[in-house]
Tab-separated table of C-alpha atoms in Angstrom:
chain	number	residue	atom	x	y	z
A	1450	MET	CA	130.189	139.939	218.764
A	1451	TYR	CA	128.818	142.192	221.328
A	1452	GLU	CA	130.170	141.850	225.233
A	1453	ASN	CA	128.945	144.603	227.580
A	1454	ILE	CA	130.925	145.447	230.515
A	1455	GLU	CA	129.358	148.525	231.829
A	1456	ILE	CA	126.422	150.838	231.987
A	1457	ARG	CA	125.530	153.832	234.358
A	1458	GLU	CA	124.688	156.852	234.602
A	1459	SER	CA	127.223	159.304	235.297
A	1460	THR	CA	128.042	163.318	235.824
A	1461	ALA	CA	130.189	164.909	233.157
A	1462	ARG	CA	133.196	165.919	234.143
A	1463	LYS	CA	134.134	167.757	230.763
A	1464	ASN	CA	132.011	168.491	227.379
A	1465	TYR	CA	131.796	165.233	225.786
A	1466	GLY	CA	129.344	164.988	222.414
A	1467	CYS	CA	126.399	162.520	222.409
A	1468	ASP	CA	126.844	159.156	220.006
A	1469	TRP	CA	123.176	159.095	219.353
A	1470	CYS	CA	122.244	162.795	217.879
A	1471	GLY	CA	125.612	164.576	218.222
A	1472	GLU	CA	125.235	167.721	220.148
A	1473	ILE	CA	127.523	168.625	222.888
A	1474	ILE	CA	126.348	166.438	226.821
A	1475	PRO	CA	127.697	169.252	228.652
A	1476	LYS	CA	129.873	169.446	231.881
A	1477	GLY	CA	127.811	168.763	235.288
A	1478	GLU	CA	124.945	167.419	233.197
A	1479	LYS	CA	124.134	163.790	234.238
A	1480	TYR	CA	124.236	161.045	230.896
A	1481	ILE	CA	124.953	157.630	230.230
A	1482	ARG	CA	127.840	155.787	229.711
A	1483	GLN	CA	128.320	152.362	228.483
A	1484	LYS	CA	131.479	150.506	228.237
A	1485	TYR	CA	131.363	147.146	225.854
A	1486	ILE	CA	134.048	145.205	223.740
A	1487	TYR	CA	132.699	144.969	219.827
A	1488	ASP	CA	134.690	142.499	217.440
A	1489	GLY	CA	137.204	142.350	220.023
A	1490	GLU	CA	137.723	146.137	220.945
A	1491	PHE	CA	136.825	148.394	223.853
A	1492	CYS	CA	134.450	151.194	222.768
A	1493	THR	CA	132.682	153.091	225.226
A	1494	TRP	CA	128.998	154.988	224.510
A	1495	ARG	CA	128.250	158.494	225.695
A	1496	ALA	CA	124.654	159.252	225.240
A	1497	HIS	CA	122.113	162.142	226.843
A	1498	CYS	CA	119.536	160.142	228.829
A	1499	ALA	CA	116.917	160.845	226.806
A	1500	CYS	CA	118.823	159.883	223.727
A	1501	GLN	CA	119.613	156.561	225.610
A	1502	ARG	CA	115.522	155.935	226.400
A	1503	VAL	CA	115.676	156.888	222.167
A	1504	THR	CA	118.221	153.762	221.545
A	1505	ASP	CA	116.938	151.349	223.895
A	1506	ALA	CA	113.378	151.472	222.074
A	1507	ILE	CA	115.507	151.525	218.766
A	1508	TRP	CA	116.931	147.769	220.017
A	1509	ASP	CA	113.887	146.429	221.557
A	1510	TYR	CA	112.244	147.114	218.166
A	1511	ALA	CA	114.703	146.077	215.767
A	1512	ASP	CA	115.951	142.750	217.752
A	1513	PRO	CA	113.274	142.063	220.324
A	1514	ASP	CA	114.695	138.566	220.879
A	1515	GLY	CA	118.287	139.483	221.090
A	1516	ASP	CA	119.671	138.157	218.731
A	1517	GLY	CA	121.838	140.188	217.851
A	1518	LEU	CA	122.001	143.212	215.341
A	1519	ASP	CA	124.940	145.268	213.945
A	1520	SER	CA	126.009	148.977	213.770
A	1521	ASP	CA	124.224	149.298	209.915
A	1522	GLY	CA	121.357	147.599	211.304
A	1523	PHE	CA	120.449	149.765	214.607
A	1524	TYR	CA	120.791	152.965	212.494
A	1525	GLU	CA	118.580	152.051	209.723
A	1526	TYR	CA	116.067	150.907	212.400
A	1527	GLY	CA	117.024	154.252	214.714
A	1528	SER	CA	116.661	156.431	211.623
A	1529	GLU	CA	113.136	154.733	210.704
A	1530	ILE	CA	112.048	155.729	214.245
A	1531	CYS	CA	112.751	158.450	214.449
A	1532	ARG	CA	111.414	159.790	211.515
A	1533	GLN	CA	108.368	158.501	211.933
A	1534	PHE	CA	107.646	159.126	215.817
A	1535	VAL	CA	110.234	161.305	216.950
A	1536	CYS	CA	111.010	164.215	214.436
A	1537	PRO	CA	108.289	165.591	213.407
A	1538	HIS	CA	107.716	166.728	217.026
A	1539	CYS	CA	111.504	167.951	217.366
A	1540	PRO	CA	112.569	171.998	216.320
A	1541	LYS	CA	115.057	170.869	214.912
A	1542	TRP	CA	113.494	168.618	212.169
A	1543	ASN	CA	114.396	169.174	208.421
A	1544	LYS	CA	111.611	167.010	206.697
A	1545	GLU	CA	113.572	167.311	203.359
A	1546	TYR	CA	116.511	165.495	205.118
């Protein structure tokens, strides 16, 4: 069960890792921080603002009715969307992956 506690834009006080792309969110950069409870456990999600827009699009695509989606399903849909629409335009894209 998922329960959203808070979503807000913050300014990084130190370097963080982006939970979507894995790259560094450098100190001083704006990012999105989400606090939530998942299966009874308190969690924090941090993402670049651009990465958050991608994840929002994935949720809208993968779970349009808001019925719920587990993390495996989210990453499966996310990988599919990125491979088709985002990655071919990214300079780091490796089509062999």
